PDB file of C-alpha atoms in Angstrom:
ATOM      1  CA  UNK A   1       0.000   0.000   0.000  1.00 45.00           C
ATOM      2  CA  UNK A   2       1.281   3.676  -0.735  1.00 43.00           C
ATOM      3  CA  UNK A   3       1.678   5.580   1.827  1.00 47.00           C
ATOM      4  CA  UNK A   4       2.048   9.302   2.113  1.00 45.00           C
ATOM      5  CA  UNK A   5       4.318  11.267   4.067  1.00 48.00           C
ATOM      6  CA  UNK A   6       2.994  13.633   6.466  1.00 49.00           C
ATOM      7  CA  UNK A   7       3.872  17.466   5.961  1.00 49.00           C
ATOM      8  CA  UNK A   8       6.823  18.216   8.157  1.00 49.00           C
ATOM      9  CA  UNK A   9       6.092  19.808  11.531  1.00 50.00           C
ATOM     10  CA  UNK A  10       6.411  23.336  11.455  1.00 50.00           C
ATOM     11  CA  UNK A  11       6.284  23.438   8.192  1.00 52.00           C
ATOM     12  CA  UNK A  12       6.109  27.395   7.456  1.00 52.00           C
ATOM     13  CA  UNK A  13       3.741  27.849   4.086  1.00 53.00           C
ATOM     14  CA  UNK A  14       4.034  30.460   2.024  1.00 53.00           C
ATOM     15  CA  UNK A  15       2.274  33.749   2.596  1.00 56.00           C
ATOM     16  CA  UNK A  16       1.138  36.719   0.103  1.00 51.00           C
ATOM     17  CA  UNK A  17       2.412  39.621   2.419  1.00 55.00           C
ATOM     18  CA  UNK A  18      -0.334  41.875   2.558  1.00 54.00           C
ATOM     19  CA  UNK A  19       0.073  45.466   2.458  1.00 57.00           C
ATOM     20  CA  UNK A  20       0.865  47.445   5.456  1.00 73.00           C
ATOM     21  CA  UNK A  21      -2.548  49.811   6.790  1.00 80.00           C
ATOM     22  CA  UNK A  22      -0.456  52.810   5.888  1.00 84.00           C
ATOM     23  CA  UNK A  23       0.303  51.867   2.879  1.00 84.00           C
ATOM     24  CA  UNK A  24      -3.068  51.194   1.778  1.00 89.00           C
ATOM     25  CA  UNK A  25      -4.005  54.417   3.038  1.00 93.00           C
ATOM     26  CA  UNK A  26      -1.377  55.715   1.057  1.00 94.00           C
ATOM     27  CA  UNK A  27      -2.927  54.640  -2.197  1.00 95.00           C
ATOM     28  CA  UNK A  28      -6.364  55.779  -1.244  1.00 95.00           C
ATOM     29  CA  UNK A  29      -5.446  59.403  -0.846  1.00 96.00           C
ATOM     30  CA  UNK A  30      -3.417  59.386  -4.227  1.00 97.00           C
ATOM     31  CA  UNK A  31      -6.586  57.742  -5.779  1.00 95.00           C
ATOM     32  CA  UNK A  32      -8.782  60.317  -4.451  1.00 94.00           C
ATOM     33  CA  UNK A  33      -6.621  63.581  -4.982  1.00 95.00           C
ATOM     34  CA  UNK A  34      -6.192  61.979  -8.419  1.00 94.00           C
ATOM     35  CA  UNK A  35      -9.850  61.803  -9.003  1.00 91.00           C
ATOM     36  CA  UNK A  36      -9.734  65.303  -7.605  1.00 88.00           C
ATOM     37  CA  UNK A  37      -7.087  66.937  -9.929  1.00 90.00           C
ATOM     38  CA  UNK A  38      -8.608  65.130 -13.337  1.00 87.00           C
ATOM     39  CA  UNK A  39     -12.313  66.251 -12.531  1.00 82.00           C
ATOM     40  CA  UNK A  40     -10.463  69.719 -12.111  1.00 81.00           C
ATOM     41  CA  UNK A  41      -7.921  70.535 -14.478  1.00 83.00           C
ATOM     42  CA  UNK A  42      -8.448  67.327 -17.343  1.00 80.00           C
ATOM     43  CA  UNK A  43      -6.625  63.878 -16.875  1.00 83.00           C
ATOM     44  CA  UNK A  44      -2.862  65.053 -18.348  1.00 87.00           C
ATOM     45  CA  UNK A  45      -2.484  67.079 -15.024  1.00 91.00           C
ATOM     46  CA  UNK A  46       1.102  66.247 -13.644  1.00 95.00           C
ATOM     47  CA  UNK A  47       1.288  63.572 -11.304  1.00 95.00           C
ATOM     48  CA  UNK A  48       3.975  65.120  -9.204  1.00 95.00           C
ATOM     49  CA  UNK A  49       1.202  67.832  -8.654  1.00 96.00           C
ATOM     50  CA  UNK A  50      -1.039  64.407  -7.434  1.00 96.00           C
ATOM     51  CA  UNK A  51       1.474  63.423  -5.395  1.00 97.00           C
ATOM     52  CA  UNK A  52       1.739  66.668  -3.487  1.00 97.00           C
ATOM     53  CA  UNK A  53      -2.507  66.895  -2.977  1.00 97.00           C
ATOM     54  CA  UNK A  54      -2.106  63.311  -1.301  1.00 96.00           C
ATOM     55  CA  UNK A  55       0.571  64.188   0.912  1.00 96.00           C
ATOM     56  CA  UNK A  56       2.580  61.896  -0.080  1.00 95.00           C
ATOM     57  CA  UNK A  57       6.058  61.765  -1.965  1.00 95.00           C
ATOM     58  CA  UNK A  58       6.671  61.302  -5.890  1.00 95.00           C
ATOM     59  CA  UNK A  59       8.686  58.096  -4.659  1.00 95.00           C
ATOM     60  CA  UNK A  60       5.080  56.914  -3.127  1.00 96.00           C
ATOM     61  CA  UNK A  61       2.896  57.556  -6.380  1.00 96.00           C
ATOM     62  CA  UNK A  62       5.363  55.996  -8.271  1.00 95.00           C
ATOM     63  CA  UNK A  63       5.918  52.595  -6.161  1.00 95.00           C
ATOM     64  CA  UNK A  64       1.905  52.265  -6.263  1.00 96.00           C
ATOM     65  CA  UNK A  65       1.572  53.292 -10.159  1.00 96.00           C
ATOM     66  CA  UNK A  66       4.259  53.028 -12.004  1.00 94.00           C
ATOM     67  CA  UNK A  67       2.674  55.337 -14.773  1.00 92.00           C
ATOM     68  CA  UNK A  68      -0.256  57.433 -15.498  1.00 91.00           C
ATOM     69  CA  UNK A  69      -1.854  54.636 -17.303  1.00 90.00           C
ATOM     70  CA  UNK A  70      -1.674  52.517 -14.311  1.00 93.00           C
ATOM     71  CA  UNK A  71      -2.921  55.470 -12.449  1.00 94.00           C
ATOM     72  CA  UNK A  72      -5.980  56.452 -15.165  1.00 91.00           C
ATOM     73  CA  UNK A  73      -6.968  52.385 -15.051  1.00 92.00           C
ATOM     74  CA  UNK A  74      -7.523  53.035 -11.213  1.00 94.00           C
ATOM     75  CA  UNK A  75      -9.674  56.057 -10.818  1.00 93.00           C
ATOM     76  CA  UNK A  76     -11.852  54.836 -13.772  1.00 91.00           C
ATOM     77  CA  UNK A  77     -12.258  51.594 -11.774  1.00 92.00           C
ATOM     78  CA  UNK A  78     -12.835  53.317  -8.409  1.00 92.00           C
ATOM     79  CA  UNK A  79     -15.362  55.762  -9.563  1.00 91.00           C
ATOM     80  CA  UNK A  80     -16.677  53.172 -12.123  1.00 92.00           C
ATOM     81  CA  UNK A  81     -17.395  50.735  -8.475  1.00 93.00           C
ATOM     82  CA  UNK A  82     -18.604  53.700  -6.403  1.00 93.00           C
ATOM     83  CA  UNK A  83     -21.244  54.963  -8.602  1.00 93.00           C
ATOM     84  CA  UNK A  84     -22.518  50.683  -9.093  1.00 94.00           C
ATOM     85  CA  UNK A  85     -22.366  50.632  -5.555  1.00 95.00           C
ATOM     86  CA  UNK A  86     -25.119  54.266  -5.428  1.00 94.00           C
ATOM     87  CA  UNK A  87     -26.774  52.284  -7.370  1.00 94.00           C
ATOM     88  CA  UNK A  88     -27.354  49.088  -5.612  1.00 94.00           C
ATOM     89  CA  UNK A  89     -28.201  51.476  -2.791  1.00 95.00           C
ATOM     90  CA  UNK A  90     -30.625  53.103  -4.153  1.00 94.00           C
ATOM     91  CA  UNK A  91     -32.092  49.857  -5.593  1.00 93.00           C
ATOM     92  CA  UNK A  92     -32.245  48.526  -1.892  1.00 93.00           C
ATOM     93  CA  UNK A  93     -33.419  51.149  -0.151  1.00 88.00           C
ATOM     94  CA  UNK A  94     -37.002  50.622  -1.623  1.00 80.00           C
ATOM     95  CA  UNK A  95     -39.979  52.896  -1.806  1.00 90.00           C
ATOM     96  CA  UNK A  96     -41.068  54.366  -5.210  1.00 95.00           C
ATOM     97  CA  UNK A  97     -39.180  52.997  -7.625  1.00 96.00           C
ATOM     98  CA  UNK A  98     -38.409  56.580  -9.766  1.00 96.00           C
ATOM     99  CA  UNK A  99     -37.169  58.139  -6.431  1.00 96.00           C
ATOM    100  CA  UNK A 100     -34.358  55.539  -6.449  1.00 96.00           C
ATOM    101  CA  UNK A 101     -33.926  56.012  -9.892  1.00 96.00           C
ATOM    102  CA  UNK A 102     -33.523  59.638  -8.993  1.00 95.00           C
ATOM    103  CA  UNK A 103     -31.283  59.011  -5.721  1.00 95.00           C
ATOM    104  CA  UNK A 104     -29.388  56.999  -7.744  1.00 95.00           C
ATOM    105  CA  UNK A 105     -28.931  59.595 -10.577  1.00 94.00           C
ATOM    106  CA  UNK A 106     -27.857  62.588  -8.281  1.00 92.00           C
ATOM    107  CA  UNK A 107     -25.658  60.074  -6.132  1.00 92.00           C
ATOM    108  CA  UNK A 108     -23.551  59.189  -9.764  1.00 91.00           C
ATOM    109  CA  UNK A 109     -23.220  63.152 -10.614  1.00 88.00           C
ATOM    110  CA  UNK A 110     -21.787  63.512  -6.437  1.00 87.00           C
ATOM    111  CA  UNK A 111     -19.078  60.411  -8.031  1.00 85.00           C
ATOM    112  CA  UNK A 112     -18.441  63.156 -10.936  1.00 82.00           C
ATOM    113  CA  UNK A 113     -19.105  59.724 -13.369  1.00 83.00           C
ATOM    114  CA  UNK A 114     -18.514  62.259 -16.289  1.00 80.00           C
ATOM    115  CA  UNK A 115     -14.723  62.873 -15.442  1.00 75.00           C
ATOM    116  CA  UNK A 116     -13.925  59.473 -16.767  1.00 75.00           C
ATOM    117  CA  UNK A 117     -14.833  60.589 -20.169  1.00 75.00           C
ATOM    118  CA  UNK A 118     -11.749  62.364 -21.475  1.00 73.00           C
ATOM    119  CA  UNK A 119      -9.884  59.558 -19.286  1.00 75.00           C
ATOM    120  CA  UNK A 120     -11.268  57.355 -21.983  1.00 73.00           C
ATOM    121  CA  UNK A 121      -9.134  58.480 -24.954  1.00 69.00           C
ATOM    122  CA  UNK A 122      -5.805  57.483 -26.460  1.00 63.00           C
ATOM    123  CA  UNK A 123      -4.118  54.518 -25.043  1.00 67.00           C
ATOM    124  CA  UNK A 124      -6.038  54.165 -22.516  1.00 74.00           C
ATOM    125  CA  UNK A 125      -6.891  50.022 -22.475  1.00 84.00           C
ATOM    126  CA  UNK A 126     -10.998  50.495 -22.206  1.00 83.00           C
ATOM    127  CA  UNK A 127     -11.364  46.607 -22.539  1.00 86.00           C
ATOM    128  CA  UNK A 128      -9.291  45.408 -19.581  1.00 90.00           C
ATOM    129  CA  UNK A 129     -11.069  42.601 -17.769  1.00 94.00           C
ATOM    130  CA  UNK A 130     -11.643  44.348 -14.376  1.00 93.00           C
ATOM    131  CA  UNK A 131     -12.574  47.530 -16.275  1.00 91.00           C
ATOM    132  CA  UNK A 132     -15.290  45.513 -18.163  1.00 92.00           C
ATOM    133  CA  UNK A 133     -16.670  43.448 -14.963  1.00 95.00           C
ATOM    134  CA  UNK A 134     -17.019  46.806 -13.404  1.00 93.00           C
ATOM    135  CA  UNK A 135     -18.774  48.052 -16.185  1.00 91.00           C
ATOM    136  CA  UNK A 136     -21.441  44.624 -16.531  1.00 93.00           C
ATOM    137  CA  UNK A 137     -22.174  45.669 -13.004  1.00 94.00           C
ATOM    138  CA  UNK A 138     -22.600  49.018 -13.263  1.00 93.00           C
ATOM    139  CA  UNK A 139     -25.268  48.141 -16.258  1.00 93.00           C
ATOM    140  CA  UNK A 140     -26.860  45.713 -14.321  1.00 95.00           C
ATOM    141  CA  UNK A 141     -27.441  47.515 -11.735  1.00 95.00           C
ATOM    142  CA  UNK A 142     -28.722  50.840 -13.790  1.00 95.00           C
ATOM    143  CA  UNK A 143     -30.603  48.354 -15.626  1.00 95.00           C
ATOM    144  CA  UNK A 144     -33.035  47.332 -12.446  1.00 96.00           C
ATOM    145  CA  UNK A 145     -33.644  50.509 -11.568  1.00 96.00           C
ATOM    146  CA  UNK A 146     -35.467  51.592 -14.868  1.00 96.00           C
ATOM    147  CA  UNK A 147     -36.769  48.296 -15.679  1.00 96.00           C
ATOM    148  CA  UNK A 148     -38.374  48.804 -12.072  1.00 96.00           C
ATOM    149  CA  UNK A 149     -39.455  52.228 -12.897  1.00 96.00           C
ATOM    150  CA  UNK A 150     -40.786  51.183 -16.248  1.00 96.00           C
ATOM    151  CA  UNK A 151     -42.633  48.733 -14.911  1.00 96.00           C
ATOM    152  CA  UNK A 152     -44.255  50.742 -12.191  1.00 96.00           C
ATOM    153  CA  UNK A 153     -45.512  53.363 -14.130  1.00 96.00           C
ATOM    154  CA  UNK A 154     -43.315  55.769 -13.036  1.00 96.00           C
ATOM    155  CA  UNK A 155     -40.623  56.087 -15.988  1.00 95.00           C
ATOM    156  CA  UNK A 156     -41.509  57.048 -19.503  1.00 94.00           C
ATOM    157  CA  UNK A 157     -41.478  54.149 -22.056  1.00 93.00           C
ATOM    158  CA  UNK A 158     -39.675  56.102 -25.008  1.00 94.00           C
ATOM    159  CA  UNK A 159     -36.657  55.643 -23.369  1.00 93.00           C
ATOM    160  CA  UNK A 160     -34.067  53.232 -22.502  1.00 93.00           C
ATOM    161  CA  UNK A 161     -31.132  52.556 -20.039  1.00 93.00           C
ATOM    162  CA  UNK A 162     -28.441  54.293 -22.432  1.00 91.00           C
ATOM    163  CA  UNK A 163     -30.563  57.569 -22.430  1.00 93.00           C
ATOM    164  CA  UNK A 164     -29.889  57.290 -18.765  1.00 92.00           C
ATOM    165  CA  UNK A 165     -26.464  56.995 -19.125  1.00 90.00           C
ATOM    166  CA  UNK A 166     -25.396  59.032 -21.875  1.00 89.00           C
ATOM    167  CA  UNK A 167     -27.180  62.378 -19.933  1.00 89.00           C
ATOM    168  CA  UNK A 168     -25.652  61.536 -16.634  1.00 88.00           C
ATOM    169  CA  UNK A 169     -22.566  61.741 -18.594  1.00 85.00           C
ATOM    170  CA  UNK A 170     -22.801  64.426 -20.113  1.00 84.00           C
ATOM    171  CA  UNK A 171     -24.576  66.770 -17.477  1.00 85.00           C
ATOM    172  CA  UNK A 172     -21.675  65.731 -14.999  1.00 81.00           C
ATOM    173  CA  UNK A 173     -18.862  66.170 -17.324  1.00 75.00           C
ATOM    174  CA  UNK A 174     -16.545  68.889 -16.202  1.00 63.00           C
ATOM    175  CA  UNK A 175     -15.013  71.765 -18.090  1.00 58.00           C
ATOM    176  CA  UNK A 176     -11.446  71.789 -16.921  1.00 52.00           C
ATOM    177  CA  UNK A 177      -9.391  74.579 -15.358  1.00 52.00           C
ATOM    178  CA  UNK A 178     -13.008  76.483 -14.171  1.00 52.00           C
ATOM    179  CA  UNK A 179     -13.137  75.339 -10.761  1.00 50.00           C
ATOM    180  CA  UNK A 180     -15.340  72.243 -11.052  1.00 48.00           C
ATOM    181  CA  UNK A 181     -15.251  70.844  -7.891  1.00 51.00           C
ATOM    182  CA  UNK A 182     -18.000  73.775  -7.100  1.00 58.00           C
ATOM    183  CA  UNK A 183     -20.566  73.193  -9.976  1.00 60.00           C
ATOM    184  CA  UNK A 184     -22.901  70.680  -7.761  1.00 62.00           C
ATOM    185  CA  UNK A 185     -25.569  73.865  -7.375  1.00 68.00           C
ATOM    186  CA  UNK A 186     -25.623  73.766 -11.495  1.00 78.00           C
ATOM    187  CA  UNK A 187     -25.305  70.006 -12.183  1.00 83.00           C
ATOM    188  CA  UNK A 188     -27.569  68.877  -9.650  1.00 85.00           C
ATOM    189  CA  UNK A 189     -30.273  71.836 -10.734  1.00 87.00           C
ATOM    190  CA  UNK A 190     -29.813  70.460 -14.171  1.00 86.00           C
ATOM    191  CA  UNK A 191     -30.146  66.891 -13.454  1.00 89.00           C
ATOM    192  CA  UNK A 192     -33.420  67.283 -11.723  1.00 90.00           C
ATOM    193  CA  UNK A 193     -34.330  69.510 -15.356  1.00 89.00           C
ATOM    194  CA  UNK A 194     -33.827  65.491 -17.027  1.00 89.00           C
ATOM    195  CA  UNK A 195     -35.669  63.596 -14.151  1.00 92.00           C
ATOM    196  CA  UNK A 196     -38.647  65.616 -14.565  1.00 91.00           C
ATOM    197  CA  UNK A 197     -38.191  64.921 -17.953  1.00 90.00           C
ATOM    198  CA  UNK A 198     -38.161  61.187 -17.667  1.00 91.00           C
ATOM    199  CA  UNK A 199     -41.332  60.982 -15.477  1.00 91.00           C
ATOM    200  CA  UNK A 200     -44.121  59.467 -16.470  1.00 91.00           C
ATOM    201  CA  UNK A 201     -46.801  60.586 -18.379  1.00 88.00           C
ATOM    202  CA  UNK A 202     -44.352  61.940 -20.928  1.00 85.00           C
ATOM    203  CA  UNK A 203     -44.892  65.228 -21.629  1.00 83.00           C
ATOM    204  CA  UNK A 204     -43.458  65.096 -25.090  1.00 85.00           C
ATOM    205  CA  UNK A 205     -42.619  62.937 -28.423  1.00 87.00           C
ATOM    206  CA  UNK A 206     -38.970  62.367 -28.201  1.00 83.00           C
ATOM    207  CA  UNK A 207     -36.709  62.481 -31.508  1.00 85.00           C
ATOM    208  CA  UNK A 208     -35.451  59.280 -33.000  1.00 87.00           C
ATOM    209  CA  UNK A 209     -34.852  56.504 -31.271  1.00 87.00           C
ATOM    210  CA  UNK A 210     -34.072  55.095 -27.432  1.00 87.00           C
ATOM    211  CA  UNK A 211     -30.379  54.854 -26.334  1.00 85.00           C
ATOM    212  CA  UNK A 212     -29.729  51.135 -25.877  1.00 84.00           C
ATOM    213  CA  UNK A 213     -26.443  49.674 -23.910  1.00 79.00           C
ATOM    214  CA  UNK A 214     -25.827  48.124 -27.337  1.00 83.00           C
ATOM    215  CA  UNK A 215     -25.698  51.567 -29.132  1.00 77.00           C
ATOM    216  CA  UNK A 216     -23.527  52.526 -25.875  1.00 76.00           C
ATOM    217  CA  UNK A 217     -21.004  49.753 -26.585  1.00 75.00           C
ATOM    218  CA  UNK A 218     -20.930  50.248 -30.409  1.00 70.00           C
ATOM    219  CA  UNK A 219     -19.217  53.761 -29.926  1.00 57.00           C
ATOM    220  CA  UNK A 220     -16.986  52.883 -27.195  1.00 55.00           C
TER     221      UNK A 220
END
């Protein structure tokens, strides 16, 4: 009969270090003051100038992400997460199902979901696996709320999730070098201008045709 030998005592097996708590706090405020700087003054702004919002040093940014691609991949996929997660909020929070849609719509402009849009451009790797889990989710999720909406009677029926999407986008896309991180009075004003215009009865015939996620994925 074969036998097997038993695993020497004390045996030490091998460990993924994890990071240290400072660390990790470390790349959360370059993260943020990166999200900060590209919603401010566009997504070429230097990184040492990052660097110096996060407190941190050059050395720091640089050991975390080695380039502003590496950088750019992050704050798309932390503001990509935080604006699914506002919407699985809203989603769960209950109640009439176009207030969540609304909840959820001025929680994504507060995430400044519009910023990643000239992040988008160049070499920027748009299909990268985590990038395009993130985004499924994000879809899904947007996806509940107006199918809930819809089906309540509370959302127009000319419409469709991209329509959603595409003027979230664009009424929380920021104009670089103006001081953008104090436009909420306009872009949440404005926003409210496009739920009332999604409620139900519509009040109008909208122009061609709805915005699918299909349409959405065909330009990207």
């Amino acid at each position: 009969m074969d036998t097997v030998a038993p695993a020497a005592a004390g045996t030490a097996q091998p460990r993924t270090p994890r990071p240290r708590a400072d660390a990790l706090r470390n790349r959360e405020r370059i993260v943020t003051a990166a999200r900060e700087m590209f919603v401010e003054f566009g997504p070429d702004v230097p990184l040492d100038e990052v660097a110096r919002r996060a407190g941190v040093g050059n050395a720091t940014l640089y050991r975390n992400f080695p380039d502003r691609a590496a950088l750019t991949h992050e704050v798309v996929l932390a503001v990509t997460s935080r604006t699914t997660d506002r919407a699985e909020e809203a989603a769960n929070e209950g109640g009439d199902p176009f207030v969540a849609l609304s909840r959820f719509v001025h929680a994504a402009a507060d995430e400044r979901i519009g910023a990643l849009c000239p992040m988008l451009s160049g070499g920027f790797d748009k299909d990268h696996p985590e990038l395009l889990a993130e985004r499924r989710r994000l879809e899904e999720a947007v996806e509940g709320l107006v199918g809930r909406a819809m089906s309540a009677g509370r959302l127009r029926t000319d419409i469709a999730v991209g329509d959603v999407l595409v003027a979230l986008s664009q009424l929380t896309r920021p104009l670089p070098g103006i001081a953008c991180m104090n436009i909420d009075r306009f872009t949440h004003r404005h926003i409210q201008l496009f739920l009332d215009g999604l409620e139900a009865p519509a009040r109008s015939v909208l122009p061609g045709t709805p915005a699918t996620l299909e349409d959405l994925r065909s330009r990207t």
